Amino acid sequence: MKKFEFDYSKYKKEIIAILKEASEVDTLTWNKFRKILAKYPKDGNQMFSKNQLVLGYEGLIKENHPDVPKDEALLAKIQMKPVRTQSGVTTVTVLTKPFPCPGKCIFCPNDIRMPKSYLADEPGAQRAHRNKFDPYLQTYNRLLALKNIGHNTQKIELIVLGGTWSYYPEAYQIWFIKNCFEAMNDFGEGVDKREEKLANTINLDINQNDYSDETVRTQTYNKTIAKIISGSKDKSLQRSTWDELFYEHKRNETSNCRNVGLVVETRPDNISIEEITRIRKLGCTKTQIGFQSLNDSVLKANNRGHNVDATRNAVRMLRQAGFKIHAHWMANLYGSTLEDDISDYKKMFTDDDFKPDELKIYPCSLIESAELFEYYQKGLWQPYNFEQMHKLLTETISLTPPYCRLTRVVREFSADVIVEGNTTSNFRQIAEKSLDERGITREDIRSREIRKQKVSRSDLTLNIYDYTTTVSSEKFIQFVTNENKIAGFLRLSLPKKTTGLIEELNDSAIIREIHVYGNAVNLGEKKKGKAQHLGLGTELINKAVEITKNEGYKKLAVISAIGTRE
């Protein structure tokens, strides 16, 4: 396996000087870091990259160089986006190929270079495009990039995005996941099959310049993409069997690069018992599902293609099957108002049919390729201004309960493609700062993650947040500090009916998720003060067992990722 090549030994003096100055700064912003880098250039006229500094730091530590600062937080300071691994695992996001979608949503962008709803300038989409949407290449290259900048790659949450997963052919689904697992397994073993995989990629050869935004809106994304796919290379290359996938699953159970979570993205009207069974066979443990709105008239006005009852049924079934539910919710849709949106958000956490575990808030952005652009031209719809966005986000963030993680607030579209409306990429930080200044507590999980904070077991208290859903009583069991920072949690579901959707879950309570926070560390490794290795996971499970017995359930099931089975 090739690692980023850099001979740090030639630049020890400069690297040590940079490390020393960086370690002395409490909060190292990018601007401060750039000034330090400029003082100690590489070869007299270049800035050291973070990749090079991480490799230099690791090399100097291995040789026990006396001048290197002994500061555990230093690596996190010089890493690129260290937050990626401060939730205890490393996330790898991959995209499926462009493919027809069952939806006809007027707000959805139509970039034919991408799977439906994605734009080519989004970071994850750019990586997928460079790798020709090949799952092996996307996974392997992302792992290599993360490893080269100092991130742990032994525990991986794999997030599969792109249009509607359930609409892709089953053989493609199996092939895609099989190749992701094969990449993780090979990476862990130091095996590199990227050249072989590259030789067998299918090049859709899509040039966005051949299709204007108006043309795609008129002809529809589906017709355009279907025509391109019909003329592509032999599609038999993108097929695998269940046995081939299960072989890679088995390898991953003891791999040095294990999958500890698998997420797919789909629509409520595509969820059925058969679909739930299939994605579970693939190794899925969480679904990203587009609620978008909980108002039937808004869904209809936006040509969503399903009603709220479809979302109700989907969430009930997924919860009964033990899945974690990661919802997408959109504000500022055609036919809605700011007051309607805030009311809709409240409904999401007061109506027992919903109550998602995680959530992305996506205020609608105006993209020229979306059908909504025509509504805007006719004066039928307007994007929210700054004040409206600020009110929306401060209200919704403050309304989010302690058991829900706000994964993202505002979609990462480039300002260049947004015709009109919000182009502020850090609106979450603006809203959170405003709430803090007003003394309003933020209770969502992401606001409370312990991240780099060192803790001992005596610093933590176990408490339980109870809430109900239509199909279950839920217990969010969490270890928190005196400041309510969360070090670990477990989602225990107590079904109201003893007979569920899946025979194996009859008379069973279900652990839907267990998560211990802190920077990701190696399998079997222990680090003093790290929440991941205080034995919190064992305590959480023991508490779940105790509750299960007291509540009269005969069994306790755990939805587990492939790499956690051992």
Coordinates of C-alpha atoms in Angstrom, one line a residue:
M1 CA 0.0 0.0 0.0
K2 CA 1.5 3.4 -1.0
K3 CA 1.6 6.0 1.6
F4 CA 1.9 9.7 1.0
E5 CA 5.7 10.1 0.2
F6 CA 7.5 12.7 2.2
D7 CA 11.0 12.6 3.7
Y8 CA 10.5 14.6 6.9
S9 CA 14.1 14.1 8.0
K10 CA 15.2 16.8 5.5
Y11 CA 13.0 19.4 7.3
K12 CA 13.3 18.5 11.0
K13 CA 14.3 22.0 12.0
E14 CA 11.3 23.7 10.3
I15 CA 8.8 21.1 11.4
I16 CA 9.9 21.2 15.0
A17 CA 9.6 25.0 15.0
I18 CA 6.1 24.8 13.6
L19 CA 5.0 22.1 16.1
K20 CA 6.4 24.1 19.0
E21 CA 4.5 27.3 18.1
A22 CA 1.3 25.4 17.3
S23 CA 1.4 23.7 20.7
E24 CA 1.6 27.1 22.5
V25 CA -1.6 28.3 20.9
D26 CA -4.7 27.4 22.9
T27 CA -7.1 27.8 20.0
L28 CA -5.3 27.3 16.7
T29 CA -7.4 28.9 13.9
W30 CA -6.5 28.4 10.3
N31 CA -5.4 32.1 10.0
K32 CA -3.1 31.7 13.0
F33 CA -1.8 28.4 11.6
R34 CA -1.1 30.0 8.2
K35 CA 1.1 32.7 9.9
I36 CA 3.1 30.0 11.7
L37 CA 3.5 28.0 8.4
A38 CA 4.7 31.2 6.6
K39 CA 7.4 31.8 9.2
Y40 CA 9.0 28.4 8.5
P41 CA 8.6 27.6 4.7
K42 CA 9.5 24.4 3.0
D43 CA 12.5 24.8 0.6
G44 CA 12.4 28.6 1.3
N45 CA 9.2 29.3 -0.6
Q46 CA 6.4 26.7 0.1
M47 CA 4.1 26.0 2.9
F48 CA 4.2 22.6 4.5
S49 CA 0.9 20.7 4.0
K50 CA -0.9 19.2 6.9
N51 CA -0.2 15.8 5.4
Q52 CA 3.5 16.5 5.6
L53 CA 3.3 17.9 9.2
V54 CA 1.4 14.9 10.4
L55 CA 4.0 12.5 8.8
G56 CA 6.8 14.6 10.3
Y57 CA 5.2 14.6 13.7
E58 CA 4.6 10.8 13.7
G59 CA 8.2 10.2 12.5
L60 CA 9.8 12.5 15.1
I61 CA 7.7 10.9 17.9
K62 CA 8.8 7.4 16.7
E63 CA 12.4 8.4 17.0
N64 CA 11.7 10.0 20.3
H65 CA 13.2 13.3 19.3
P66 CA 13.8 15.4 22.4
D67 CA 12.6 18.7 20.9
V68 CA 9.1 17.6 19.9
P69 CA 6.4 18.9 22.2
K70 CA 4.9 16.1 24.3
D71 CA 1.3 17.3 23.8
E72 CA -1.5 14.8 23.1
A73 CA -3.6 17.6 21.6
L74 CA -1.0 18.6 19.1
L75 CA -1.9 16.0 16.5
A76 CA -5.5 17.1 16.6
K77 CA -4.5 20.7 16.1
I78 CA -2.5 20.0 12.9
Q79 CA -4.9 17.4 11.5
M80 CA -7.3 18.3 8.7
K81 CA -10.8 18.4 10.2
P82 CA -10.0 16.4 13.4
V83 CA -13.7 16.5 14.2
R84 CA -14.1 13.6 11.7
T85 CA -12.8 11.2 14.3
Q86 CA -13.9 12.9 17.5
S87 CA -17.2 11.0 17.5
G88 CA -15.3 7.7 18.2
V89 CA -15.3 6.4 14.6
T90 CA -14.0 7.6 11.2
T91 CA -16.7 8.2 8.6
V92 CA -16.2 7.4 4.9
T93 CA -18.8 8.7 2.5
V94 CA -19.3 7.2 -1.0
L95 CA -21.8 8.0 -3.8
T96 CA -23.7 5.7 -6.1
K97 CA -23.7 6.3 -9.8
P98 CA -26.1 8.7 -11.6
F99 CA -29.4 6.7 -12.0
P100 CA -33.1 7.4 -12.5
C101 CA -35.1 8.4 -9.4
P102 CA -38.7 7.6 -8.6
G103 CA -39.2 11.1 -7.3
K104 CA -40.3 14.2 -9.2
C105 CA -39.6 16.8 -6.5
I106 CA -39.6 20.3 -7.8
F107 CA -36.9 21.4 -5.3
C108 CA -34.4 18.7 -6.3
P109 CA -31.3 19.8 -8.4
N110 CA -30.8 18.0 -11.7
D111 CA -27.1 17.6 -12.3
I112 CA -26.8 14.7 -14.7
R113 CA -23.2 14.1 -13.7
M114 CA -24.4 13.1 -10.3
P115 CA -27.0 10.8 -8.6
K116 CA -30.3 12.6 -8.1
S117 CA -30.3 15.6 -5.7
Y118 CA -26.5 16.0 -5.7
L119 CA -24.3 18.6 -7.4
A120 CA -20.9 18.1 -8.8
D121 CA -19.3 20.8 -6.7
E122 CA -20.1 19.2 -3.3
P123 CA -16.9 17.7 -1.7
G124 CA -18.1 14.1 -1.5
A125 CA -19.5 14.3 -5.0
Q126 CA -16.2 15.6 -6.4
R127 CA -14.4 12.6 -4.8
A128 CA -17.0 10.2 -6.3
H129 CA -16.7 11.7 -9.8
R130 CA -12.8 11.5 -9.7
N131 CA -13.2 7.8 -8.9
K132 CA -15.8 7.2 -11.6
F133 CA -18.3 6.3 -8.9
D134 CA -16.5 3.0 -8.3
P135 CA -17.2 1.9 -4.7
Y136 CA -13.8 0.2 -4.3
L137 CA -11.8 3.2 -5.5
Q138 CA -13.9 5.7 -3.5
T139 CA -13.6 3.7 -0.3
Y140 CA -9.9 2.8 -0.7
N141 CA -8.8 6.3 -1.7
R142 CA -10.7 8.0 1.1
L143 CA -9.2 5.6 3.6
L144 CA -5.7 6.4 2.3
A145 CA -6.3 10.1 2.4
L146 CA -7.6 10.0 6.0
K147 CA -4.7 7.8 7.1
N148 CA -2.2 10.1 5.5
I149 CA -3.4 13.1 7.6
G150 CA -3.3 11.2 10.8
H151 CA -6.8 9.8 11.3
N152 CA -7.5 6.3 12.7
T153 CA -8.8 3.9 10.0
Q154 CA -9.6 0.8 12.1
K155 CA -13.2 1.7 12.9
I156 CA -15.2 2.9 9.9
E157 CA -18.8 4.1 9.5
L158 CA -19.6 3.8 5.8
I159 CA -22.2 6.2 4.5
V160 CA -23.7 5.4 1.1
L161 CA -25.4 8.4 -0.5
G162 CA -27.0 9.1 -3.9
G163 CA -30.6 9.4 -5.0
T164 CA -32.8 6.6 -3.8
W165 CA -30.8 3.5 -2.8
S166 CA -33.9 1.2 -2.9
Y167 CA -34.5 2.1 -6.6
Y168 CA -31.1 0.7 -7.8
P169 CA -31.2 -2.9 -9.1
E170 CA -30.4 -5.5 -6.3
A171 CA -27.4 -6.9 -8.2
Y172 CA -25.9 -3.4 -8.3
Q173 CA -26.6 -2.8 -4.6
I174 CA -24.9 -6.1 -3.7
W175 CA -21.9 -5.3 -6.0
F176 CA -21.6 -1.8 -4.6
I177 CA -21.5 -2.8 -0.9
K178 CA -19.3 -5.9 -1.6
N179 CA -16.7 -3.6 -3.2
C180 CA -16.8 -1.2 -0.3
F181 CA -16.1 -4.1 2.1
E182 CA -13.4 -5.5 -0.2
A183 CA -11.7 -2.1 -0.1
M184 CA -11.8 -1.9 3.7
N185 CA -10.5 -5.4 4.0
D186 CA -7.7 -4.9 1.4
F187 CA -6.7 -1.6 3.0
G188 CA -6.4 -3.3 6.4
E189 CA -4.2 -6.0 4.9
G190 CA -2.0 -3.7 2.9
V191 CA -3.4 -5.1 -0.4
D192 CA -4.0 -2.6 -3.3
K193 CA -6.2 -3.6 -6.2
R194 CA -7.0 -0.1 -7.4
E195 CA -5.4 -0.5 -10.8
E196 CA -7.4 -3.6 -11.5
K197 CA -10.6 -2.0 -10.4
L198 CA -9.9 1.1 -12.4
A199 CA -9.5 -0.9 -15.6
N200 CA -13.1 -2.3 -15.1
T201 CA -14.9 0.9 -14.3
I202 CA -17.8 2.0 -16.5
N203 CA -17.3 5.6 -17.8
L204 CA -20.7 7.2 -18.3
D205 CA -19.0 10.0 -20.2
I206 CA -21.4 12.7 -19.1
N207 CA -20.7 16.3 -20.1
Q208 CA -22.9 18.8 -18.3
N209 CA -22.1 21.4 -21.0
D210 CA -24.1 19.3 -23.5
Y211 CA -27.2 19.8 -21.4
S212 CA -28.4 23.2 -20.3
D213 CA -30.3 23.6 -17.0
E214 CA -33.4 24.4 -19.0
T215 CA -33.0 21.3 -21.2
V216 CA -32.6 19.0 -18.1
R217 CA -35.7 20.6 -16.5
T218 CA -37.7 20.1 -19.7
Q219 CA -36.6 16.6 -20.6
T220 CA -36.3 15.5 -17.0
Y221 CA -33.3 14.1 -15.2
N222 CA -34.6 10.5 -15.5
K223 CA -35.0 10.5 -19.3
T224 CA -31.7 12.1 -19.8
I225 CA -29.8 9.7 -17.5
A226 CA -31.7 6.7 -18.8
K227 CA -30.6 7.5 -22.4
I228 CA -27.0 7.9 -21.3
I229 CA -27.0 4.6 -19.3
S230 CA -28.5 2.6 -22.1
G231 CA -25.5 3.4 -24.3
S232 CA -22.8 2.7 -21.6
K233 CA -20.3 -0.1 -21.3
D234 CA -21.3 -3.7 -20.4
K235 CA -23.3 -3.3 -17.1
S236 CA -22.6 -6.9 -16.2
L237 CA -19.4 -5.6 -14.6
Q238 CA -21.6 -4.1 -11.8
R239 CA -23.1 -7.3 -10.5
S240 CA -22.2 -9.5 -7.5
T241 CA -23.9 -12.4 -5.7
W242 CA -24.9 -12.5 -2.1
D243 CA -22.2 -15.2 -1.5
E244 CA -19.5 -12.8 -2.8
L245 CA -20.8 -10.1 -0.4
F246 CA -21.0 -12.5 2.6
Y247 CA -17.4 -13.6 1.9
E248 CA -16.3 -10.0 2.3
H249 CA -18.5 -9.6 5.4
K250 CA -16.7 -12.6 7.0
R251 CA -13.3 -11.1 6.2
N252 CA -14.3 -7.8 7.8
E253 CA -15.3 -9.4 11.1
T254 CA -11.5 -9.7 11.9
S255 CA -10.1 -7.0 9.6
N256 CA -7.7 -4.3 10.6
C257 CA -10.2 -1.9 9.0
R258 CA -13.6 -2.8 10.3
N259 CA -17.1 -1.5 9.4
V260 CA -18.8 -0.4 12.6
G261 CA -21.8 1.1 10.8
L262 CA -23.4 1.1 7.4
V263 CA -25.8 3.8 6.2
V264 CA -28.0 3.9 3.1
E265 CA -30.2 6.7 1.8
T266 CA -33.8 6.2 0.6
R267 CA -37.4 7.5 0.5
P268 CA -40.3 6.6 2.9
D269 CA -42.4 5.1 0.1
N270 CA -39.6 2.6 -0.7
I271 CA -39.6 1.1 2.8
S272 CA -41.3 -2.3 3.1
I273 CA -40.6 -5.5 5.0
E274 CA -38.8 -6.9 2.0
E275 CA -36.7 -3.8 1.6
I276 CA -35.8 -3.8 5.3
T277 CA -34.8 -7.5 5.1
R278 CA -32.6 -6.7 2.0
I279 CA -30.7 -3.8 3.5
R280 CA -30.1 -5.7 6.7
K281 CA -28.6 -8.5 4.7
L282 CA -26.3 -6.0 3.1
G283 CA -25.1 -5.1 6.6
C284 CA -27.0 -1.8 7.0
T285 CA -27.6 -0.5 10.6
K286 CA -29.0 3.0 9.8
T287 CA -31.1 4.6 7.2
Q288 CA -31.1 8.2 6.0
I289 CA -34.7 8.8 5.0
G290 CA -36.2 11.9 3.5
F291 CA -39.1 13.2 5.6
Q292 CA -38.7 16.6 3.9
S293 CA -42.1 17.8 5.3
L294 CA -44.8 16.4 7.6
N295 CA -47.5 18.4 5.9
D296 CA -49.5 16.6 3.1
S297 CA -50.3 19.8 1.2
V298 CA -46.7 20.8 1.1
L299 CA -45.6 17.4 0.0
K300 CA -48.2 17.5 -2.8
A301 CA -47.3 21.0 -3.9
N302 CA -43.7 19.9 -4.2
N303 CA -44.5 16.7 -6.2
R304 CA -42.8 14.7 -3.5
G305 CA -44.7 11.5 -4.6
H306 CA -45.8 10.3 -1.2
N307 CA -47.8 11.5 1.7
V308 CA -47.1 11.7 5.5
D309 CA -48.6 8.3 6.1
A310 CA -45.8 6.8 4.1
T311 CA -43.3 8.4 6.4
R312 CA -45.2 7.2 9.4
N313 CA -45.3 3.6 8.2
A314 CA -41.6 3.7 7.2
V315 CA -40.4 4.9 10.6
R316 CA -42.6 2.4 12.5
M317 CA -41.2 -0.5 10.5
L318 CA -37.5 0.7 10.7
R319 CA -37.8 1.2 14.4
Q320 CA -39.4 -2.2 14.9
A321 CA -36.5 -3.8 13.0
G322 CA -34.0 -2.1 15.2
F323 CA -32.6 0.5 12.7
K324 CA -31.3 3.9 13.6
I325 CA -33.4 6.5 11.9
H326 CA -31.6 9.5 10.3
A327 CA -34.1 11.9 8.9
H328 CA -33.8 14.7 6.3
W329 CA -36.1 17.6 6.8
M330 CA -36.5 20.6 4.5
A331 CA -37.7 24.1 5.4
N332 CA -38.7 26.9 3.0
L333 CA -40.4 24.5 0.6
Y334 CA -43.0 25.8 -1.9
G335 CA -46.3 26.2 -0.1
S336 CA -44.9 26.5 3.4
T337 CA -44.1 29.5 5.6
L338 CA -41.7 30.2 8.4
E339 CA -44.4 29.7 11.0
D340 CA -45.5 26.4 9.2
D341 CA -41.9 25.2 9.2
I342 CA -41.4 25.8 13.0
S343 CA -44.7 24.0 13.7
D344 CA -43.7 21.2 11.4
Y345 CA -40.4 20.8 13.3
K346 CA -42.2 20.7 16.6
K347 CA -44.5 18.0 15.2
M348 CA -41.4 15.8 14.3
F349 CA -40.6 15.5 18.0
T350 CA -44.1 15.5 19.6
D351 CA -45.9 13.1 17.3
D352 CA -45.1 9.5 18.4
D353 CA -44.8 8.3 14.8
F354 CA -41.6 10.2 14.1
K355 CA -38.9 11.2 16.7
P356 CA -35.8 10.5 14.6
D357 CA -32.5 9.6 16.2
E358 CA -30.5 11.9 13.9
L359 CA -31.5 14.7 11.6
K360 CA -30.2 16.9 8.8
I361 CA -31.9 20.3 8.5
Y362 CA -31.9 21.4 4.8
P363 CA -33.5 24.8 4.2
C364 CA -34.3 24.8 0.5
S365 CA -31.7 26.3 -1.8
L366 CA -32.6 27.8 -5.2
I367 CA -30.6 25.9 -7.9
E368 CA -31.2 26.8 -11.5
S369 CA -31.5 23.2 -12.7
A370 CA -34.4 22.5 -10.3
E371 CA -38.0 22.9 -11.4
L372 CA -38.5 25.3 -8.5
F373 CA -36.5 27.8 -10.5
E374 CA -39.5 28.3 -12.7
Y375 CA -41.8 29.0 -9.7
Y376 CA -39.2 31.6 -8.6
Q377 CA -39.3 33.2 -12.0
K378 CA -43.1 33.5 -11.8
G379 CA -42.9 35.1 -8.4
L380 CA -44.6 32.1 -6.7
W381 CA -41.7 31.3 -4.3
Q382 CA -38.9 33.2 -2.5
P383 CA -36.0 31.9 -0.5
Y384 CA -35.7 33.0 3.1
N385 CA -33.6 36.0 3.9
F386 CA -31.0 36.2 6.6
E387 CA -33.4 37.1 9.4
Q388 CA -35.8 34.4 8.5
M389 CA -33.0 31.8 8.3
H390 CA -31.7 32.9 11.6
K391 CA -35.1 32.6 13.3
L392 CA -35.7 29.2 11.7
L393 CA -32.4 27.7 12.8
T394 CA -32.3 29.2 16.4
E395 CA -35.9 27.9 16.9
T396 CA -35.3 24.4 15.5
I397 CA -31.9 23.9 17.2
S398 CA -33.3 24.9 20.5
L399 CA -36.3 22.5 20.0
T400 CA -34.2 19.4 19.4
P401 CA -34.4 16.9 22.2
P402 CA -31.4 15.2 24.0
Y403 CA -31.7 11.9 22.1
C404 CA -31.4 13.4 18.6
R405 CA -28.1 14.3 16.9
L406 CA -28.2 17.2 14.5
T407 CA -25.8 15.9 12.0
R408 CA -26.0 18.9 9.6
V409 CA -27.6 22.3 9.4
V410 CA -27.7 23.8 5.9
R411 CA -26.6 21.9 2.8
E412 CA -23.1 22.4 1.5
F413 CA -23.9 23.9 -1.9
S414 CA -21.3 26.2 -3.4
A415 CA -22.4 29.9 -3.4
D416 CA -21.7 29.8 -7.2
V417 CA -24.7 27.5 -7.9
I418 CA -27.2 29.2 -5.5
V419 CA -29.3 31.6 -7.6
E420 CA -30.7 33.6 -4.7
G421 CA -30.9 33.0 -1.0
N422 CA -28.6 31.9 1.8
T423 CA -25.0 31.5 0.8
T424 CA -23.7 31.5 4.4
S425 CA -21.9 28.2 5.0
N426 CA -21.5 28.6 8.8
F427 CA -25.1 29.4 9.6
R428 CA -25.1 26.7 12.2
Q429 CA -22.3 28.4 14.2
I430 CA -24.1 31.8 13.9
A431 CA -27.3 30.3 15.2
E432 CA -25.6 28.4 18.0
K433 CA -23.6 31.5 19.1
S434 CA -26.9 33.5 19.2
L435 CA -28.5 30.8 21.4
D436 CA -25.5 30.7 23.7
E437 CA -25.5 34.5 24.1
R438 CA -29.2 34.4 25.0
G439 CA -28.6 31.7 27.6
I440 CA -30.7 29.1 25.7
T441 CA -29.4 25.5 26.3
R442 CA -28.7 23.4 23.3
E443 CA -29.5 19.8 24.1
D444 CA -29.0 17.9 20.9
I445 CA -26.3 15.2 21.0
R446 CA -23.8 17.0 18.7
S447 CA -23.8 20.1 20.9
R448 CA -23.0 17.9 23.9
E449 CA -20.3 15.5 22.5
I450 CA -17.3 15.3 24.8
R451 CA -14.9 15.2 21.9
K452 CA -11.3 15.9 23.1
Q453 CA -12.1 16.4 26.8
K454 CA -10.4 14.1 29.2
V455 CA -12.6 12.3 31.7
S456 CA -12.4 9.7 34.4
R457 CA -15.3 7.4 35.4
S458 CA -15.9 9.5 38.5
D459 CA -16.6 12.5 36.4
L460 CA -19.6 10.8 34.8
T461 CA -23.2 10.1 35.8
L462 CA -25.6 7.6 34.2
N463 CA -29.0 8.9 33.5
I464 CA -32.0 7.8 31.3
Y465 CA -34.1 10.0 29.1
D466 CA -37.5 8.3 28.5
Y467 CA -39.7 8.9 25.5
T468 CA -42.5 7.0 23.7
T469 CA -43.2 6.2 20.1
T470 CA -46.2 4.5 18.4
V471 CA -44.5 1.1 18.5
S472 CA -42.2 1.3 21.5
S473 CA -41.0 2.8 24.7
E474 CA -37.5 4.3 24.1
K475 CA -34.8 4.7 26.7
F476 CA -31.9 6.9 25.9
I477 CA -29.3 5.8 28.4
Q478 CA -26.3 8.2 28.6
F479 CA -23.2 8.9 30.6
V480 CA -22.8 12.7 31.1
T481 CA -20.6 15.1 32.9
N482 CA -21.7 17.7 35.4
E483 CA -21.9 20.1 32.4
N484 CA -24.2 17.6 30.6
K485 CA -21.5 16.7 28.1
I486 CA -22.1 13.3 26.7
A487 CA -19.4 10.6 26.9
G488 CA -21.5 7.6 25.7
F489 CA -25.0 6.5 25.1
L490 CA -27.2 3.5 24.3
R491 CA -30.6 3.5 22.5
L492 CA -32.8 0.8 24.1
S493 CA -36.1 0.1 22.4
L494 CA -38.9 -1.7 24.3
P495 CA -41.5 -2.7 21.6
K496 CA -45.1 -2.4 22.6
K497 CA -46.1 -5.6 20.8
T498 CA -44.3 -8.8 21.5
T499 CA -44.6 -9.8 17.8
G500 CA -42.7 -7.6 15.5
L501 CA -41.9 -7.5 11.8
I502 CA -39.0 -9.9 12.1
E503 CA -39.5 -13.3 13.7
E504 CA -36.1 -13.2 15.5
L505 CA -37.2 -10.1 17.3
N506 CA -40.4 -11.6 18.8
D507 CA -40.5 -11.0 22.6
S508 CA -37.3 -9.1 22.4
A509 CA -36.1 -5.7 23.5
I510 CA -33.6 -4.1 21.0
I511 CA -30.4 -2.2 21.4
R512 CA -30.6 0.0 18.4
E513 CA -27.3 1.8 19.0
I514 CA -24.4 2.0 21.4
H515 CA -21.8 4.7 21.0
V516 CA -18.9 5.9 23.2
Y517 CA -17.4 9.3 22.3
G518 CA -13.8 10.6 22.1
N519 CA -11.2 10.4 19.4
A520 CA -11.2 7.1 17.5
V521 CA -8.5 4.8 18.9
N522 CA -7.1 1.5 17.6
L523 CA -8.9 -1.8 18.2
G524 CA -7.9 -3.1 21.6
E525 CA -5.9 0.0 22.5
K526 CA -6.5 1.9 25.7
K527 CA -5.6 5.5 26.4
K528 CA -5.7 7.2 29.7
G529 CA -8.6 9.6 30.0
K530 CA -10.3 8.5 26.7
A531 CA -14.0 8.0 27.1
Q532 CA -13.9 5.1 24.6
H533 CA -11.9 2.9 27.0
L534 CA -13.4 3.6 30.4
G535 CA -15.6 0.5 30.2
L536 CA -18.6 2.7 29.5
G537 CA -19.9 0.4 26.7
T538 CA -20.0 -2.6 29.1
E539 CA -21.8 -0.6 31.7
L540 CA -24.3 0.7 29.2
I541 CA -25.0 -2.9 28.0
N542 CA -25.3 -4.2 31.6
K543 CA -27.9 -1.4 32.3
A544 CA -29.8 -2.4 29.2
V545 CA -29.9 -6.0 30.3
E546 CA -31.1 -5.0 33.7
I547 CA -34.0 -2.9 32.3
T548 CA -34.9 -5.6 29.8
K549 CA -35.3 -8.1 32.6
N550 CA -37.2 -5.7 34.8
E551 CA -39.6 -4.9 31.9
G552 CA -40.3 -8.6 31.4
Y553 CA -38.8 -9.2 27.9
K554 CA -37.5 -12.7 27.2
K555 CA -34.6 -11.6 24.9
L556 CA -32.4 -8.6 24.2
A557 CA -31.3 -8.2 20.5
V558 CA -28.6 -5.9 19.2
I559 CA -28.4 -4.6 15.7
S560 CA -24.7 -4.9 14.9
A561 CA -22.5 -3.8 12.1
I562 CA -20.4 -6.5 10.4
G563 CA -17.1 -5.3 12.0
T564 CA -18.5 -5.4 15.5
R565 CA -19.6 -9.0 15.5
E566 CA -16.4 -10.4 16.9

